[in-house]
Tab-separated table of C-alpha atoms in Angstrom:
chain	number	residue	atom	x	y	z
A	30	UNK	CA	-17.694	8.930	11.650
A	31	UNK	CA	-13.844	9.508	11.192
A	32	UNK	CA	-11.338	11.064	12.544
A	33	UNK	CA	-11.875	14.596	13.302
A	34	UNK	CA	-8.210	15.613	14.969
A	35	UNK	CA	-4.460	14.167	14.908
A	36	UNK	CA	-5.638	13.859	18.983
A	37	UNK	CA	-8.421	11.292	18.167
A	38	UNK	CA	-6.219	9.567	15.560
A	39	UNK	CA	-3.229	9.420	18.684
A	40	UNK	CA	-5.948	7.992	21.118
A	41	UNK	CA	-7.364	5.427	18.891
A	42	UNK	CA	-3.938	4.802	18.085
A	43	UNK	CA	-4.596	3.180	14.470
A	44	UNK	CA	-2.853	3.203	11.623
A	45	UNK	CA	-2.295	6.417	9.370
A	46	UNK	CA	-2.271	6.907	5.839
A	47	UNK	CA	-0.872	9.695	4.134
A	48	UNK	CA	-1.490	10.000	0.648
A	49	UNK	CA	0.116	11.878	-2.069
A	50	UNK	CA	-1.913	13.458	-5.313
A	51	UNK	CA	-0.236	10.340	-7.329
A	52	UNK	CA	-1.637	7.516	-5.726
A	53	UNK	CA	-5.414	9.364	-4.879
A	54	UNK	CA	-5.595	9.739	-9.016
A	55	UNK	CA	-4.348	6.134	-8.744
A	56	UNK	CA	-7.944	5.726	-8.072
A	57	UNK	CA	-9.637	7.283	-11.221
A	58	UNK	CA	-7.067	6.188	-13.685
A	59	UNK	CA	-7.943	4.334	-16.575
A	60	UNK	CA	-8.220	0.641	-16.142
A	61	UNK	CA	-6.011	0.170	-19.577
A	62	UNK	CA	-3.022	1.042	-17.656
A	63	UNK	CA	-0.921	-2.020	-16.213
A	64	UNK	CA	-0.912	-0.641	-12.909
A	65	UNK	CA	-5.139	-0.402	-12.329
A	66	UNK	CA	-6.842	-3.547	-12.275
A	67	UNK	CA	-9.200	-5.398	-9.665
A	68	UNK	CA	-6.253	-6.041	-7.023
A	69	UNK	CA	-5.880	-2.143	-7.007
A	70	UNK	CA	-9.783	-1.216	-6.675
A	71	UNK	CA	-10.084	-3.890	-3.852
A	72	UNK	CA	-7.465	-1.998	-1.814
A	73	UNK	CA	-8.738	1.372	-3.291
A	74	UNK	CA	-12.315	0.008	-1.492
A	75	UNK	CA	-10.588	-1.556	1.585
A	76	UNK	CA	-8.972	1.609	2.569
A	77	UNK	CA	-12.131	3.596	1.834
A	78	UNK	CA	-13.926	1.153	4.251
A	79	UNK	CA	-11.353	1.697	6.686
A	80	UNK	CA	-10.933	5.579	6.623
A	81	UNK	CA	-15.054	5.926	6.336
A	82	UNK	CA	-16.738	3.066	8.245
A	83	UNK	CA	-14.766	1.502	10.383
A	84	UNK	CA	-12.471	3.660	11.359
A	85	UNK	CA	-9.825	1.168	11.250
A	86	UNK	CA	-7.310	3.600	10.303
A	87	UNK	CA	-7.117	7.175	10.031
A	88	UNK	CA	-6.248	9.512	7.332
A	89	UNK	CA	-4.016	13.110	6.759
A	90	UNK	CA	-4.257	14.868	3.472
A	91	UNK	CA	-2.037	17.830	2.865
A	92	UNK	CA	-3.583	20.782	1.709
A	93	UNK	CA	-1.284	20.866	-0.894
A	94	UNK	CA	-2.696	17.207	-2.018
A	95	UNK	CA	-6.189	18.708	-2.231
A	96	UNK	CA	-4.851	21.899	-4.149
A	97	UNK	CA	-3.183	19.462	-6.740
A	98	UNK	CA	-6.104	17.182	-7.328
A	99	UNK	CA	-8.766	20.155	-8.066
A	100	UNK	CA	-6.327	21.184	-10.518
A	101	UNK	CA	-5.405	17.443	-12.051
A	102	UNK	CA	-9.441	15.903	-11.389
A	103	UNK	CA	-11.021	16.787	-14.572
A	104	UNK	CA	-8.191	15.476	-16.814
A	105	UNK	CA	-7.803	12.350	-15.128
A	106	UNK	CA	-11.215	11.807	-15.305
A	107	UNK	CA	-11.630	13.106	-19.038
A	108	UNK	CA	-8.152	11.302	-19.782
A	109	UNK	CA	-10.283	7.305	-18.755
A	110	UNK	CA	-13.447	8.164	-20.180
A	111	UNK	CA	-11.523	8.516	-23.222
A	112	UNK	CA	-9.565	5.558	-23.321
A	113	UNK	CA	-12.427	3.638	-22.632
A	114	UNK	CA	-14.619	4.871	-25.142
A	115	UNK	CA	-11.355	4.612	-27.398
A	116	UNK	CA	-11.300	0.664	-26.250
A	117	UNK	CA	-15.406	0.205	-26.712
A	118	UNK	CA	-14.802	1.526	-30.530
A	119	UNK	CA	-11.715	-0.838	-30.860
A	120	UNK	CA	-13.855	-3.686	-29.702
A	121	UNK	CA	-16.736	-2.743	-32.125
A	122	UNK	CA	-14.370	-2.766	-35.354
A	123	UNK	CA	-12.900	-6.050	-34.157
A	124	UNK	CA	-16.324	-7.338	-33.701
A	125	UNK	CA	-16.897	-6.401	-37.470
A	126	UNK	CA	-14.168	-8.052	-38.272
A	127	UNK	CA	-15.222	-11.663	-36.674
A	128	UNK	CA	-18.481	-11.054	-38.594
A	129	UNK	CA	-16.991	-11.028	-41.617
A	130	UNK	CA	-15.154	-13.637	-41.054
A	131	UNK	CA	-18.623	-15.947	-40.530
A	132	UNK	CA	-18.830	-15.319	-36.895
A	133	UNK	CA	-21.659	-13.213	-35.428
A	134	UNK	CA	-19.831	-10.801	-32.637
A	135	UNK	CA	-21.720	-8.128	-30.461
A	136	UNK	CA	-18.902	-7.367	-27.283
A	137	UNK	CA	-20.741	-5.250	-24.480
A	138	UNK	CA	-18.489	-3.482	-22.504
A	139	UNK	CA	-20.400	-0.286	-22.727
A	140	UNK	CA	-20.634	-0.894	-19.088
A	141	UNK	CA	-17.291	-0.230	-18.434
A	142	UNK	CA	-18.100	3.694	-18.465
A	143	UNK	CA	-20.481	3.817	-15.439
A	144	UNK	CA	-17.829	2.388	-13.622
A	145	UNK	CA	-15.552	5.913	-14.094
A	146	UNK	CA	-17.456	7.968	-11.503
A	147	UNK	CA	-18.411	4.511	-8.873
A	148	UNK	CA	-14.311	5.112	-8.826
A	149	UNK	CA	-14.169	8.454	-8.592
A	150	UNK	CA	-15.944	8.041	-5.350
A	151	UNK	CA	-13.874	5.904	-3.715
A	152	UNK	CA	-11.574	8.591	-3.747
A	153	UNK	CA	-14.004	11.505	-2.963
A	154	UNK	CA	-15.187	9.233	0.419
A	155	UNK	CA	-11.550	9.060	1.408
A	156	UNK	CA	-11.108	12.693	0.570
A	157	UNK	CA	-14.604	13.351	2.375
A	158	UNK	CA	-13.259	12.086	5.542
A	159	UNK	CA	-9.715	12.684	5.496
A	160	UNK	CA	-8.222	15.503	8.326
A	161	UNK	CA	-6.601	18.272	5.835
A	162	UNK	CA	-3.109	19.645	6.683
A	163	UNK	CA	-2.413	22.998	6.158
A	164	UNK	CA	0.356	24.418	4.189
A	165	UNK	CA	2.067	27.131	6.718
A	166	UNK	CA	4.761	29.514	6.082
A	167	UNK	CA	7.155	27.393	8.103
A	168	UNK	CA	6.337	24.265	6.266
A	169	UNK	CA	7.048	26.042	2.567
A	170	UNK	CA	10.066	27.038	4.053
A	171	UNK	CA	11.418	24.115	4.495
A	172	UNK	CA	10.432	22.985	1.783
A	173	UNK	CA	12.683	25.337	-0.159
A	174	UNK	CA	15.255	24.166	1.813
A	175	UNK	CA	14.776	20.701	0.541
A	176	UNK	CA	14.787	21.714	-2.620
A	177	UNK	CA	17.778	23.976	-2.537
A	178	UNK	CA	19.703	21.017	-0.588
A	179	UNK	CA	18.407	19.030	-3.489
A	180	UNK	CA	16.634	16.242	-1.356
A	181	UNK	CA	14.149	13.874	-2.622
A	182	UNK	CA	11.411	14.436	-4.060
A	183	UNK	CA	13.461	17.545	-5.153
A	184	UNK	CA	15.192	17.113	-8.626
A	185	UNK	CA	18.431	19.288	-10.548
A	186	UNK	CA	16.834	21.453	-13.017
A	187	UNK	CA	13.149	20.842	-12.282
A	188	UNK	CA	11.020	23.335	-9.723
A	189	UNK	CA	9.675	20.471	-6.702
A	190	UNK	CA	8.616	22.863	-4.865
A	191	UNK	CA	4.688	21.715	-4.429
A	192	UNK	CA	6.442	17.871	-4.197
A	193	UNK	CA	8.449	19.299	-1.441
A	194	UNK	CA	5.358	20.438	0.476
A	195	UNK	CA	3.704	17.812	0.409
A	196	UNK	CA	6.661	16.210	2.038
A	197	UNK	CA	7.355	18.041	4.326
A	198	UNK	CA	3.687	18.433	5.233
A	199	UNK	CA	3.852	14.677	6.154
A	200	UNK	CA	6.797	14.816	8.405
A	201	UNK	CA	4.792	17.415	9.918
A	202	UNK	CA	1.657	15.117	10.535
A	203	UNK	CA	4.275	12.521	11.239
A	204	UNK	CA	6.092	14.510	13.908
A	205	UNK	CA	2.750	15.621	15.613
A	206	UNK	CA	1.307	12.171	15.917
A	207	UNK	CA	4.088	10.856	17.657
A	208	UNK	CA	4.359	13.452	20.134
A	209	UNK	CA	1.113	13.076	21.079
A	210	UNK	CA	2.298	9.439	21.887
A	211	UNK	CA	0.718	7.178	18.408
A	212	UNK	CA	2.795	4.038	17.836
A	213	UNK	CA	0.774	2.640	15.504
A	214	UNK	CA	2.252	2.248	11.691
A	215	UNK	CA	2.175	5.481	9.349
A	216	UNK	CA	1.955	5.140	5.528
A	217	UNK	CA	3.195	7.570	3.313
A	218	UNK	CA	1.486	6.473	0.043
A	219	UNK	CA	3.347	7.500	-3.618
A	220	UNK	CA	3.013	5.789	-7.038
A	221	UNK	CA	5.100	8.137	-8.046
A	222	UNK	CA	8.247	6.223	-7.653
A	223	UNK	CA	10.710	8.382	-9.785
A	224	UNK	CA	11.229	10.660	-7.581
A	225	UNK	CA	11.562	8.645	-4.815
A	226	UNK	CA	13.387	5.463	-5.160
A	227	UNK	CA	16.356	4.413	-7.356
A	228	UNK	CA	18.853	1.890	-7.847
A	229	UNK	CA	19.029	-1.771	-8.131
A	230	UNK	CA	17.078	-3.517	-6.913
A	231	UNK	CA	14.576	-0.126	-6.731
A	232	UNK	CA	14.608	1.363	-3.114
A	233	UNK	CA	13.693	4.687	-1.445
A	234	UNK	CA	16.133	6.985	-1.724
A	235	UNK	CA	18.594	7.299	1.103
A	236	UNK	CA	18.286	10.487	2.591
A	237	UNK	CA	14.139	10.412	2.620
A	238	UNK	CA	14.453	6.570	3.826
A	239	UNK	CA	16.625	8.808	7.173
A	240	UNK	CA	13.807	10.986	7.510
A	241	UNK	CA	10.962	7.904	7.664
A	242	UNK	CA	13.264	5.779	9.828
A	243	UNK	CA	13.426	8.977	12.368
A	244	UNK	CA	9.517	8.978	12.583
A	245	UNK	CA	8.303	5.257	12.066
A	246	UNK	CA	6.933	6.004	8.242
A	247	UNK	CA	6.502	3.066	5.482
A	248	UNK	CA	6.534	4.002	2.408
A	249	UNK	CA	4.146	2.154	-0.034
A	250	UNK	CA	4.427	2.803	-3.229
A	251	UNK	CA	0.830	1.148	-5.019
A	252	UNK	CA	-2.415	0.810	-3.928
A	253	UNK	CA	-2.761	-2.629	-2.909
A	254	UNK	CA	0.565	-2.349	-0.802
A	255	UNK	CA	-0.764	0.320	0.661
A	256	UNK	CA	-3.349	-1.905	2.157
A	257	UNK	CA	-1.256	-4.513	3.148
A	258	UNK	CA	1.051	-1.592	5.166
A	259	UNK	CA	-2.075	-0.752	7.187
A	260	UNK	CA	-3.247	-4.472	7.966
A	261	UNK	CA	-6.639	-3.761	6.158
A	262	UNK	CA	-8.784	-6.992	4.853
A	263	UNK	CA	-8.945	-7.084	1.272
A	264	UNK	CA	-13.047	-6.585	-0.299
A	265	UNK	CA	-14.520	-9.736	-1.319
């Protein structure tokens, strides 16, 4: 069983995770790209194990999180099917080609599509057991203020709104947990790094780096990170 309330999460006083829409699609994205391999499934598994079974940490999503992913789902999904089956026809022509060449080929990686939803379901488990924080009227407030004052993720000339929700929506969680006295770490998970860190080397942007200092929030910005930040075990 997890978590059922911020009060239970306080008492238990684990570790929280609080995940953005990048880094839950993180999950489902195809394998092709540099950033998804077996390091980032293990953690992907590890923190499902850890939000699910053993309670080893607990887990806010914002409801703004949830609202992006049932719009993004489909065409993530749709979006590694494809380059899958894109990579299964590559691997057939090539195969033709060895063959040709006097060298009998038959590649089976066919396998690599009923691995799409096994993935997809490390996320919906997390999702499944995750607490859900609401989007109030006070919270999208402020998160026009952000975006007015132009603080991260909030960009000139681009409408982050939604990215400012979600933010704020975390310093919410954030604020709540440690009034009800948690000391444990919080993780505020983003692969989304453009809109959060800058310069060189790459770090999180000032003024957001204020706002997680005030509170006691890491930011983590990939999956296996993520579960270093919350002291999980990686899978075998």
């Amino acid at each position: 069983m997890a978590y059922n309330s911020l009060e239970a999460i306080a008492q238990a006083n684990v570790p929280v995770l609080l995940p953005d829409t990048c880094i839950l699609l993180d999950l489902l994205r195809s394998p092709r790209r540099e950033n998804v391999d077996g390091n980032a499934m293990l953690a992907g598994r590890a923190i499902r194990d850890g939000v699910v079974q053993s309670e080893a940490i607990g887990c806010v999503v914002a409801e703004q999180v949830r609202n992006e992913l049932n719009d993004n789902l489909q065409t993530v999904r749709e979006d590694t099917n494809l380059a899958l089956t894109k990579l299964q026809d590559e691997i057939a022509r090539i195969d033709k080609w060895s063959e040709a060449l006097g060298q009998v080929s038959q590649t089976q990686i066919g396998h690599f599509l009923t691995r799409v939803p096994i993935a997809e379901a490390v996320m919906t488990d997390i999702l499944g057991a995750a607490l859900t924080h609401a989007t109030t009227p006070d919270l999208t407030y402020q998160a026009v203020v952000r975006m007015s004052q132009k603080r991260t993720p909030a960009k000139l000339g681009k409408d982050s709104t939604k990215d400012c929700v979600v933010v704020e929506s975390y310093l919410d969680v954030a604020t709540n947990l440690r009034n009800l006295g948690l000391t444990a770490d919080i993780i505020f998970a983003s692969s989304n790094t453009k809109e959060f860190v800058s310069g060189t080397p790459r770090a999180l942007n000032a003024d957001i780096a204020a706002d997680f200092a005030a509170l006691g929030i890491l930011y983590s910005r990939a999956l296996h990170e993520t579960r270093h930040l919350l002291g999980l075990p990686q899978p075998q």
